[in-house]
Coordinates of C-alpha atoms (C1' of nucleotides) in Angstrom, one line a residue:
Chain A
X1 CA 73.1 165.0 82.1
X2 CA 71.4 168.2 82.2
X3 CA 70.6 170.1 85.7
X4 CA 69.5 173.4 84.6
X5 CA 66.7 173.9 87.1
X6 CA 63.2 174.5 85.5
X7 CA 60.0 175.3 87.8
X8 CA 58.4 172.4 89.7
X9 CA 62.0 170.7 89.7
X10 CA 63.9 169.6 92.5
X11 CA 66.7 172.1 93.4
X12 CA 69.7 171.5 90.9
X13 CA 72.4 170.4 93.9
X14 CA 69.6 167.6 94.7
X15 CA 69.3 166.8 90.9
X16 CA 73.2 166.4 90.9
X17 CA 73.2 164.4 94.0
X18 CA 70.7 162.3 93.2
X19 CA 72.8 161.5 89.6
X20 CA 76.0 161.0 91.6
X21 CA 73.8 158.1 93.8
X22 CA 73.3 156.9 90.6
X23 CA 76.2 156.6 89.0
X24 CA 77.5 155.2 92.1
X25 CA 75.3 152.3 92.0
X26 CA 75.9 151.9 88.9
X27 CA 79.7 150.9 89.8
X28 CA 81.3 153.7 87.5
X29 CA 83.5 153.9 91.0
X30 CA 84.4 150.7 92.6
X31 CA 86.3 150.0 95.8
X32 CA 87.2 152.5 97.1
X33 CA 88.1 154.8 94.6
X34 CA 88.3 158.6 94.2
X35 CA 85.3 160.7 92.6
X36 CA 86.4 163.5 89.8
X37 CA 87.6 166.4 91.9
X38 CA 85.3 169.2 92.6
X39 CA 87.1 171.5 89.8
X40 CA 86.2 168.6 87.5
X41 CA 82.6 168.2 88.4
X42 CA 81.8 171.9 88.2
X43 CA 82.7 171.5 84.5
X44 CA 81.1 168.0 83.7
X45 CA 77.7 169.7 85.4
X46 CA 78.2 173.2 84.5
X47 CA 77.8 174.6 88.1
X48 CA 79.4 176.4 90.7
X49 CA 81.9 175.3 93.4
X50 CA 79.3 175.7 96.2
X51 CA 76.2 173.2 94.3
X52 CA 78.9 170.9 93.9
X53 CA 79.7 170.7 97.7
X54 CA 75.8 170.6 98.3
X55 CA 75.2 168.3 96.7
X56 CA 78.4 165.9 97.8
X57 CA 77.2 167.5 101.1
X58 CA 74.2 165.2 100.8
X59 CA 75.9 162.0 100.2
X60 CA 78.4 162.1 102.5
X61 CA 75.5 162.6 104.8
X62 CA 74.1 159.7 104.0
X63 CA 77.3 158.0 104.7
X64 CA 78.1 157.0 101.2
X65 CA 81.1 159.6 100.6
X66 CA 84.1 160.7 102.5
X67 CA 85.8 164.0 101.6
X68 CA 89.4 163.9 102.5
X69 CA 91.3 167.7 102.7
X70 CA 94.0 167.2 99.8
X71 CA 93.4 164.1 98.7
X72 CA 90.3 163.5 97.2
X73 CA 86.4 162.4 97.5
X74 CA 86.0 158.7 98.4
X75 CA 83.9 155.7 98.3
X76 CA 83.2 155.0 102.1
X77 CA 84.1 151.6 103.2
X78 CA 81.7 149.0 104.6
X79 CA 82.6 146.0 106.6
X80 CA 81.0 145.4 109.9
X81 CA 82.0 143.4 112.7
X82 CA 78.9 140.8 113.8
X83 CA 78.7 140.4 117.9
X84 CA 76.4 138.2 119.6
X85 CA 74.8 140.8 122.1
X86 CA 72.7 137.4 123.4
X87 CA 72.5 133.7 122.7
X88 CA 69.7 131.6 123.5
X89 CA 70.1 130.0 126.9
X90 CA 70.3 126.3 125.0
X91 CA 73.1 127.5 122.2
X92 CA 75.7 125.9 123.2
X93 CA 78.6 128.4 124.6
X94 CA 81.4 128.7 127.2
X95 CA 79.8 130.3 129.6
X96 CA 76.3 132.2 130.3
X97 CA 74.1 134.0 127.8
X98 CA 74.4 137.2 129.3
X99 CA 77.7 137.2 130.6
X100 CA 80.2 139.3 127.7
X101 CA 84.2 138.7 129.2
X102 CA 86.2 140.3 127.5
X103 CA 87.7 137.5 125.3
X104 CA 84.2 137.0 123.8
X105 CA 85.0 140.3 121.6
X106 CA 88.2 138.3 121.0
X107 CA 87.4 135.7 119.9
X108 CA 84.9 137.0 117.7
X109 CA 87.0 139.5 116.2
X110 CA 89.9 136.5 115.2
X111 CA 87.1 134.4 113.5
X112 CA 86.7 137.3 111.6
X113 CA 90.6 137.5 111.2
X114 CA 90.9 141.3 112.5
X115 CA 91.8 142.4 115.9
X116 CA 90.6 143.4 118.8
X117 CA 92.2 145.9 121.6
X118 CA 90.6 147.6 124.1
X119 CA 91.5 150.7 126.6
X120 CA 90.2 150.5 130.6
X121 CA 89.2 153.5 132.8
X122 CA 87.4 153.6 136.2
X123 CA 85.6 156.3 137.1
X124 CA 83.1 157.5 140.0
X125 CA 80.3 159.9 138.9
X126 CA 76.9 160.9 139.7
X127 CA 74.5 158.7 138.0
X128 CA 72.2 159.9 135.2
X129 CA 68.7 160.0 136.0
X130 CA 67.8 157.2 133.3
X131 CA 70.7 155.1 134.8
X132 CA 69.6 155.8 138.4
X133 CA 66.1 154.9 137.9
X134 CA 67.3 151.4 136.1
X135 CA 69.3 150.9 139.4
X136 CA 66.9 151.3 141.8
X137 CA 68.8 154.8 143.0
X138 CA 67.9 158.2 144.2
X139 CA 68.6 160.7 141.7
X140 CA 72.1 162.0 141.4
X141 CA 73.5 159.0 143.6
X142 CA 77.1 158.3 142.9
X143 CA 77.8 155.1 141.1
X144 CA 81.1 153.3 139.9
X145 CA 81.4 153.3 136.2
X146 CA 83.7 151.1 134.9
X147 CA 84.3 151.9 130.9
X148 CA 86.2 150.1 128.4
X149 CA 87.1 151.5 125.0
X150 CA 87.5 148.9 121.9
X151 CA 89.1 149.0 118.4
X152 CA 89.4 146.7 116.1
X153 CA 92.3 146.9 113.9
X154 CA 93.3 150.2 115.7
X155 CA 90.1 151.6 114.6
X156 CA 87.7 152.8 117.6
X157 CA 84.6 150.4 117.7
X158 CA 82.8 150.4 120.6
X159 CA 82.6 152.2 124.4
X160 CA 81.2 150.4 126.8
X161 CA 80.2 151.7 130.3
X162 CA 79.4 149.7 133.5
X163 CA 77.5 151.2 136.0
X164 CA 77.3 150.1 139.3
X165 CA 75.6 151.0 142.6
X166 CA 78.6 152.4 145.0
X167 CA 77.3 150.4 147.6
X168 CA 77.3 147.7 145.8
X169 CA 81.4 148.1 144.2
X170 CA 82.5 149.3 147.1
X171 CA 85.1 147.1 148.9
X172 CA 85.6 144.4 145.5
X173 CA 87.9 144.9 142.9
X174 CA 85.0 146.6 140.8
X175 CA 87.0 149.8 142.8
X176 CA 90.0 149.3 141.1
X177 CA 91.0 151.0 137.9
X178 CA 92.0 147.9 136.3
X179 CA 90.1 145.4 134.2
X180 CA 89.1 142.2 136.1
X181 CA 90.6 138.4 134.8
X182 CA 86.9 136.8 134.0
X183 CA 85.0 140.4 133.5
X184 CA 83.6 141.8 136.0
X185 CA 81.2 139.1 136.7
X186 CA 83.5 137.2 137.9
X187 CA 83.6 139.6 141.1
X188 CA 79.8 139.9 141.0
X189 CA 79.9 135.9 141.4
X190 CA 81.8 135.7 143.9
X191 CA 79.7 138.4 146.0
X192 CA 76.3 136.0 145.3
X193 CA 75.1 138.5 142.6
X194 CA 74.9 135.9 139.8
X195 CA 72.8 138.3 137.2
X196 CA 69.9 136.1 135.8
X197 CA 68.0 138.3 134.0
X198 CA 68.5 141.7 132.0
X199 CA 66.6 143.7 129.6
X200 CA 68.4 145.7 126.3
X201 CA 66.9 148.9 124.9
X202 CA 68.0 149.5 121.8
X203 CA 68.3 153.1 119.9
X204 CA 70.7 154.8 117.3
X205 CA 71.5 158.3 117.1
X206 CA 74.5 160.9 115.7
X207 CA 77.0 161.5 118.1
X208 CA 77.4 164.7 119.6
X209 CA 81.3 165.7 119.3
X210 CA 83.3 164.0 121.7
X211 CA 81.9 160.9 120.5
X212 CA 82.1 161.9 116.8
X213 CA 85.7 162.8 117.5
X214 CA 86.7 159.5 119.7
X215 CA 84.6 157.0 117.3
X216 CA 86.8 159.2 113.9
X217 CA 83.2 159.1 112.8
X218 CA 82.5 162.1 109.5
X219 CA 79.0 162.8 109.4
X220 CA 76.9 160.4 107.8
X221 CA 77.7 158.0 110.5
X222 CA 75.3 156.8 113.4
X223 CA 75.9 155.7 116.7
X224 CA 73.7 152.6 117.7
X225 CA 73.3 152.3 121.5
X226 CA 72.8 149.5 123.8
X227 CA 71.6 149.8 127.5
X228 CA 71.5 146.7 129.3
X229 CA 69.7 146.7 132.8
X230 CA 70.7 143.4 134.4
X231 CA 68.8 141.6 137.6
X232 CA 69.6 139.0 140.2
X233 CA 66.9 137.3 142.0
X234 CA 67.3 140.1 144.5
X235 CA 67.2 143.1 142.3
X236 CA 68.7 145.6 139.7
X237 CA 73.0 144.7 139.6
X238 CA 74.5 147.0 136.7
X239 CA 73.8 149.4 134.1
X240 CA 75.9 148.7 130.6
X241 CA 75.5 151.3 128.2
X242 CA 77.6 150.4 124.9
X243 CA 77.7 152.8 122.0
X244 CA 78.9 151.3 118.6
X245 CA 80.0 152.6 115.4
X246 CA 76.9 151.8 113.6
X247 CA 79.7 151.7 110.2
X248 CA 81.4 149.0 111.6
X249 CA 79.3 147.0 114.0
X250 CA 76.0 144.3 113.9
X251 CA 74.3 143.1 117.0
X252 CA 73.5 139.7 116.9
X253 CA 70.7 138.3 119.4
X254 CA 70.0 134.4 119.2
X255 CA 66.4 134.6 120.6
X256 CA 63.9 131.1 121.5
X257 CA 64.8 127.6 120.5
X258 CA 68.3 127.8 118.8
X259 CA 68.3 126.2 114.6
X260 CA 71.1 124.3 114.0
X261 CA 72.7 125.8 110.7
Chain B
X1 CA 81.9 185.1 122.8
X2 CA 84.4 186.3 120.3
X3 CA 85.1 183.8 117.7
X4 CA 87.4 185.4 115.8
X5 CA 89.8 182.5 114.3
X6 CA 93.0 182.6 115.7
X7 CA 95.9 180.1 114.5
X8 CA 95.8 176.4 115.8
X9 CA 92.3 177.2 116.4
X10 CA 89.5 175.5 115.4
X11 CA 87.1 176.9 112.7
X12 CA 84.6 179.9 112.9
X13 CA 81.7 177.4 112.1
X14 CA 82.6 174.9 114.4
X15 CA 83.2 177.5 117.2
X16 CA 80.1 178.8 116.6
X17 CA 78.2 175.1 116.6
X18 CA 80.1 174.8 119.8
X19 CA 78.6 177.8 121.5
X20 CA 75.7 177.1 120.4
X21 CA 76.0 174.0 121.4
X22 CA 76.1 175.4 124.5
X23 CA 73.7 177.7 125.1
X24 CA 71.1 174.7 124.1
X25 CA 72.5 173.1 127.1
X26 CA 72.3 175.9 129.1
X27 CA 68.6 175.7 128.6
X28 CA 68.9 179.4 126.5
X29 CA 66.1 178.5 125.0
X30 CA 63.3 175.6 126.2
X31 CA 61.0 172.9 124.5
X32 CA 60.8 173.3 121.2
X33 CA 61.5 177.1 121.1
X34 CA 62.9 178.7 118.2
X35 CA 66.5 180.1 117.8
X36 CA 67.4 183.5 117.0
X37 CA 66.8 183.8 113.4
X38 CA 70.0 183.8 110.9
X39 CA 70.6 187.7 110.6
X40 CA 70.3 188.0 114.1
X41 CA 73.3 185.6 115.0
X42 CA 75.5 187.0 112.0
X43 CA 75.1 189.9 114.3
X44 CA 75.3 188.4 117.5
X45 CA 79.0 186.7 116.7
X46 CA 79.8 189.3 113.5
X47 CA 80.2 186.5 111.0
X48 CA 78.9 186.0 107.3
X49 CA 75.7 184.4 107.0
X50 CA 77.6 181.5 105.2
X51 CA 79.2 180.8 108.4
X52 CA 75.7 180.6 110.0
X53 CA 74.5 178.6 108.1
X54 CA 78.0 176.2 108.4
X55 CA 77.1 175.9 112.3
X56 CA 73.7 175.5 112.1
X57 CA 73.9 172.2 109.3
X58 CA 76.4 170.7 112.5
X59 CA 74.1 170.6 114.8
X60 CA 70.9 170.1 112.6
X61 CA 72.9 167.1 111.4
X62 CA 73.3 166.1 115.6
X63 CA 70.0 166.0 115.4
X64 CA 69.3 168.6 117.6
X65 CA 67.7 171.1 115.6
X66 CA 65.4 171.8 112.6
X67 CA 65.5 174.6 110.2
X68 CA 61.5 175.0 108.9
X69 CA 62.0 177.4 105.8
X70 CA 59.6 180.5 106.4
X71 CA 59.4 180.1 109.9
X72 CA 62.9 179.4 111.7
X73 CA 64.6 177.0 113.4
X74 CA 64.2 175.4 116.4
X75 CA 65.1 172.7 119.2
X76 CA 64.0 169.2 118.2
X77 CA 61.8 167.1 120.0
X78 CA 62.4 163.8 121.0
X79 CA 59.6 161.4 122.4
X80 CA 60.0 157.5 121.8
X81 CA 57.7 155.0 121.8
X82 CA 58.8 151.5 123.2
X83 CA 58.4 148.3 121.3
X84 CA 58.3 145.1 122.4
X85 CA 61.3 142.9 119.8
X86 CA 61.2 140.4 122.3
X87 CA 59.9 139.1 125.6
X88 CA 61.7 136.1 127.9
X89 CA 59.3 132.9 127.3
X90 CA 58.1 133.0 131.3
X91 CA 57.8 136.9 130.8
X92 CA 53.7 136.9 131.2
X93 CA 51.8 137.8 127.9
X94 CA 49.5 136.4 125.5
X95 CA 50.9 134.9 122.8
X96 CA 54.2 133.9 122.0
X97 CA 57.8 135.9 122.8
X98 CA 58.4 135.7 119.2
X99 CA 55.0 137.0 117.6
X100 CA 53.7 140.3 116.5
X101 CA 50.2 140.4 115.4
X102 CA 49.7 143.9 114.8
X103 CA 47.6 144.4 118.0
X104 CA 50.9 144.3 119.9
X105 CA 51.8 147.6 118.3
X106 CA 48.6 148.8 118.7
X107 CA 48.1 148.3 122.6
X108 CA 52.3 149.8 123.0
X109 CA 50.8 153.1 121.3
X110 CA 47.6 153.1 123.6
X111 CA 49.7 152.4 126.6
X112 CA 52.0 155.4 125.6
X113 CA 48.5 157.4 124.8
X114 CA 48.9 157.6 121.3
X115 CA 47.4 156.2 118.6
X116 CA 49.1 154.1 115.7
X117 CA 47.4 153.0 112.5
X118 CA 49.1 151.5 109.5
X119 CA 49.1 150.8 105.5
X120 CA 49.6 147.3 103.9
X121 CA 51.4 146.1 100.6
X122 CA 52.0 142.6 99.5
X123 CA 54.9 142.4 96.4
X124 CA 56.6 139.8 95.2
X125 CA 59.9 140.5 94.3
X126 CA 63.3 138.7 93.4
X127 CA 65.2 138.6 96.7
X128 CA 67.7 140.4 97.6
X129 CA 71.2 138.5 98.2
X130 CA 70.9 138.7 101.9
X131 CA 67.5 137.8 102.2
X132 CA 67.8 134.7 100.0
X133 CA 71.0 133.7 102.0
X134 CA 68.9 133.5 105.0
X135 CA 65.9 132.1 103.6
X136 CA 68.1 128.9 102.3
X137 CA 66.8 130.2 98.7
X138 CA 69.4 130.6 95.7
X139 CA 70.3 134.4 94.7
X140 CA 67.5 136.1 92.8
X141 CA 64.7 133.3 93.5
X142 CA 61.1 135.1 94.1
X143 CA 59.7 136.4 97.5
X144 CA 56.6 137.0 98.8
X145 CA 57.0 140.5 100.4
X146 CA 54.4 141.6 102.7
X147 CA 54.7 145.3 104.0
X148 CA 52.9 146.9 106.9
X149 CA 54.0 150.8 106.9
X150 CA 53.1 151.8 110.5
X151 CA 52.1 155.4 111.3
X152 CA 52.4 156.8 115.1
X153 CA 49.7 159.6 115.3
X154 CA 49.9 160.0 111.7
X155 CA 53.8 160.2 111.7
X156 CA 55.6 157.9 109.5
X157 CA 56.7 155.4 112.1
X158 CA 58.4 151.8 111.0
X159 CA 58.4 150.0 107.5
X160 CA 58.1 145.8 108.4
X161 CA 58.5 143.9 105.5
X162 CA 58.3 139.9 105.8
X163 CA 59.9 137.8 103.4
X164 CA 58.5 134.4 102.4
X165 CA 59.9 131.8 100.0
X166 CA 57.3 131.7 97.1
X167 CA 56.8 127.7 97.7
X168 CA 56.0 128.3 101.3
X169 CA 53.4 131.1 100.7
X170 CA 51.7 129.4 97.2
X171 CA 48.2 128.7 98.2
X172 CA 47.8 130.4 101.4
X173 CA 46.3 133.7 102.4
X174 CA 50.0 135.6 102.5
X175 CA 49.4 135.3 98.5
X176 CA 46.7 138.0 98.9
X177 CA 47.2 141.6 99.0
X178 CA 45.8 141.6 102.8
X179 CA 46.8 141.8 106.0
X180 CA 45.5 138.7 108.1
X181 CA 43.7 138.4 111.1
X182 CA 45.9 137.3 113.8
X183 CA 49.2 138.4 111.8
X184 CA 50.9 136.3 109.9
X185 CA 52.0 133.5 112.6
X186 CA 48.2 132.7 112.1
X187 CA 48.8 131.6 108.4
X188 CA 52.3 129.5 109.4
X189 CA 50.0 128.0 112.1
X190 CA 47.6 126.5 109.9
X191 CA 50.1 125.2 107.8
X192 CA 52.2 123.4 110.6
X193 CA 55.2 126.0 110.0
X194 CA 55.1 127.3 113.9
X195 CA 58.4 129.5 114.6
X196 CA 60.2 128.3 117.5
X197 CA 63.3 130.4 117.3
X198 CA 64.9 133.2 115.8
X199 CA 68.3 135.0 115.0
X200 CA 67.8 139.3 115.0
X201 CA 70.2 141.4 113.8
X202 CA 70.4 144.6 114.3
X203 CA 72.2 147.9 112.7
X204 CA 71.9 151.6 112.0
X205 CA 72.6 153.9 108.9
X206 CA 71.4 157.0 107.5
X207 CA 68.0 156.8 105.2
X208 CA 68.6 157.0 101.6
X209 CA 66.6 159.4 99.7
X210 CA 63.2 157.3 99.4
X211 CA 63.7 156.3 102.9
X212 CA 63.8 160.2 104.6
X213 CA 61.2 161.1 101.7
X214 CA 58.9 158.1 103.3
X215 CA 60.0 158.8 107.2
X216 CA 60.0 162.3 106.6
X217 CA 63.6 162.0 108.2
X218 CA 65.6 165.4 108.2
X219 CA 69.5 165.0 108.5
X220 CA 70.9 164.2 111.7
X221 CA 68.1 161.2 112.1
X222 CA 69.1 157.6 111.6
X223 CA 67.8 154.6 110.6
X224 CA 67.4 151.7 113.2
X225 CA 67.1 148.4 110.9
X226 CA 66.4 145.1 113.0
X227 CA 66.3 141.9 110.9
X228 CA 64.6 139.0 111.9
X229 CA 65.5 135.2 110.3
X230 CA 62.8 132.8 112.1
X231 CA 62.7 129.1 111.8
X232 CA 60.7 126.5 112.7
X233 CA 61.7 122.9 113.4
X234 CA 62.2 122.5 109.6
X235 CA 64.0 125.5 108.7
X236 CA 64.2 129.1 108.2
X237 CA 60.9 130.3 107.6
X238 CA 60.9 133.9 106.9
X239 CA 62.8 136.9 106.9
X240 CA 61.4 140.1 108.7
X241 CA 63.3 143.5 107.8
X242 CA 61.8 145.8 110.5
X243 CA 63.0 149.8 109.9
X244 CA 62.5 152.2 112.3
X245 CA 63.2 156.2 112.3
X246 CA 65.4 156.2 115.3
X247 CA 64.3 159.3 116.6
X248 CA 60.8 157.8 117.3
X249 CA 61.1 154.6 118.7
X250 CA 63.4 152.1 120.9
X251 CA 63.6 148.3 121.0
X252 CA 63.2 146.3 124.3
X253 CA 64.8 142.5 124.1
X254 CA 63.6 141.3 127.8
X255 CA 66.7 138.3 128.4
X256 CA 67.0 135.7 130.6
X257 CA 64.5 135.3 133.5
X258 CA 62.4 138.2 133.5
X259 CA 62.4 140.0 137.1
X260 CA 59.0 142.0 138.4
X261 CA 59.4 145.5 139.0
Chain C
dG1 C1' 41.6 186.6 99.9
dG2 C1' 45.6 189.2 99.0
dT3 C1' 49.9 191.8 100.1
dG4 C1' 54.0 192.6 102.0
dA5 C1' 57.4 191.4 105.6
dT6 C1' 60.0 187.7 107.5
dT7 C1' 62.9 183.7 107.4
dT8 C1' 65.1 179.9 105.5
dG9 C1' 66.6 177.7 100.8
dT10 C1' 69.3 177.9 96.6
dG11 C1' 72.9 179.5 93.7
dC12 C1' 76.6 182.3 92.0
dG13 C1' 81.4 184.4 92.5
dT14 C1' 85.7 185.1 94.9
dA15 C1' 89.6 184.7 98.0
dT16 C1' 92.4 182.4 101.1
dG17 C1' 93.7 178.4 104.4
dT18 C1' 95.4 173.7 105.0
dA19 C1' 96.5 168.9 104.1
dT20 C1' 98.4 165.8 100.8
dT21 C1' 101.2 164.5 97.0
Chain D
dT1 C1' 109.0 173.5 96.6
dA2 C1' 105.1 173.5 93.8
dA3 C1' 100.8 171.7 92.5
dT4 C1' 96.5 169.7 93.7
dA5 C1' 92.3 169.2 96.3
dC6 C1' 89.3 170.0 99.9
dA7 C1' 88.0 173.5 103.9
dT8 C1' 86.7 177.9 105.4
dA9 C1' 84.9 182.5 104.9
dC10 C1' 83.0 186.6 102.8
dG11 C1' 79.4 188.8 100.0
dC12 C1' 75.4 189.1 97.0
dA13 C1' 70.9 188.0 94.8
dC14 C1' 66.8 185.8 94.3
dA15 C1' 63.3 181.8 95.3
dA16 C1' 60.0 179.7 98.3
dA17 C1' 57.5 179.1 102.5
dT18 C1' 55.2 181.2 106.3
dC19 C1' 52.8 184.6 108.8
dA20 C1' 50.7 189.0 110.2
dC21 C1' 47.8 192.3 108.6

DNA sequence: GGTGATTTGTGCGTATGTATT
DNA sequence: TAATACATACGCACAAATCAC
């Protein structure tokens, strides 16, 4: 292929990107395999070492290459893991629709024969004015977060964050640094907050660096983010906020009359 | 700051991001101001312009900034519109939880006090693996594809394209290259196909090239792709792929029994 | 309407650092 | 240890878009 750049043409880095994609697709690399090296494209393109890394630059951006220091370019793996964010109230489950114990990212992760760990912290901070407003708070009210860090197969996966009113945590086990047998609405069960309602808003984003750096996620790869207000009859109860690997993770909601399949 | 590279330190560029970083926090520089332009911050931190241009791509691939060739670079803006993906069945609103004539949209913008308008395709294509799978269809069996491109004032907003088995639609309005009155749900009425249930998935991922081309999408700004198998008593009925430009818009799933606020 | 100054975009070359094999 | 391959960093030149005049 020829990329000299003639006028009215796309810049010779996209050119050579945009043949790259292609061959791609076309499956001259399968699996995971290693593109030519750098060096080796230069020649095959007849350009320098900098439009070369532009324009593999661009696909990794787009979360179809990973560069590897000494090693190589790569194929980027795909394979997410599905979790049911909400079933239908009449889908037949262990349990309520909204509730999410712990051994429901268990058992989901064994059907899909991989594995599922997770890391607990408890934590007391001032609340975000977006999270304060869901719970009914003043602004900059200190509320109990309760965060649990997933991976599945050793690989990070999700960070989920509970947020709850300090008036509300304060003298249950939600105080604790320790994860709670049953999740933690177990606790909120047995102080008459049975949640009954919630509402999910849904976004995706890039991570900022912390994130990026927890998550191992190169650039090309999105964060999706779930915020879960949940209600009793007498009000707001909790804040979730779970940020997933957008790479490796699906949300799943089972919405009106469940279809047998 | 002095950022010269030190050993076990991190990388001039990523130093530099991080100051940067930084000083956006720090509110150096408000709305949608520009930054200083490249020649000034080689002399700022004494670096090459290279490295500059190293830092800015992190951050502009965060999302947080824009580069606008001839003019500069500056903070990005982020305002979202809400949408509606589902409403609790008692939740009170006309219409179903699980329909979405267009006017839905339409009334979300006017709420927000904006103003959304949209294009319409109908195509019918082979369908694509997935697609079929969920349709009950065999791979590569024809599709009606009906696609509303929606614009929020004027800014390339979502791309919802509905997938119909070709025996479903044969002889009914979705065969013509219009939108209908009433959305499509009006069409499955009259033909006894009424959805009472559906399964939505929900990932992110980076645009390809057509996609950023369409959304306008710079680096640094995801795709939010929501998928929507509906069925009726019979079976799956169609297949809606839904994708947003995250930076624009948020999904609301309203669970459970809906509170008042 | 045009001209030049400003600012980011593209492209080349080179050298050296660091991780992997 | 040596070779390989990507990462970082410098410098330079010109193109293209924007804006002030």
């Amino acid at each position: 292929m020829n990329i000299s750049r003639g006028p009215g043409q796309a810049p010779k880095y996209q050119r050579l990107a945009a043949d790259l994609r292609r061959r791609i697709a076309a499956g001259e690399w399968q699996g995971e395999a290693a593109l030519p090296v750098e060096a080796e494209l230069e020649m095959q393109y007849g350009v320098a070492r900098n439009t070369v890394r532009l324009a593999v630059d661009v696909l990794v951006n787009e979360g179809l290459l990973i560069r590897v220091q000494g090693k190589g370019t790569f194929l980027k793996d795909r394979s997410v893991l599905d979790h049911h964010a909400y079933r239908s109230p009449s889908e037949p489950w262990p349990g309520d629709s909204l509730a999410r114990p712990s051994e429901v990212y268990t058992e989901e992760a064994q059907a899909a024969g991989r594995k599922l760990t997770a890391d607990f912290e408890m934590l007391i901070v001032r609340a975000r004015t977006d999270i304060a407003d869901r719970l009914g708070l003043r602004p900059g009210e200190a509320v109990v977060v309760r965060r649990m860090l997933r991976l599945l197969d050793g690989e990070p996966w999700s960070i989920e964050e509970s947020h709850f009113a300090a008036g509300l945590a304060a003298g249950t086990p939600l105080m604790e640094p320790d994860p709670v047998d049953g999740g933690d609405e177990a606790v909120l069960g047995d102080i008459g907050r049975v949640e009954v309602g919630a509402v999910d808003h849904l976004s995706a984003r890039m991570p900022g660096p912390e994130e990026a750096q927890w998550f191992q996620a190169g650039p090309g790869v999105p964060l999706m983010v779930q915020t879960r207000a949940t209600y009793d009859t007498r009000g707001p109860v909790r804040v979730i906020e779970t940020r997933y690997s957008a790479d490796r993770s699906r949300l799943r909601y089972g919405l009106g009359t469940p279809v047998v399949r």
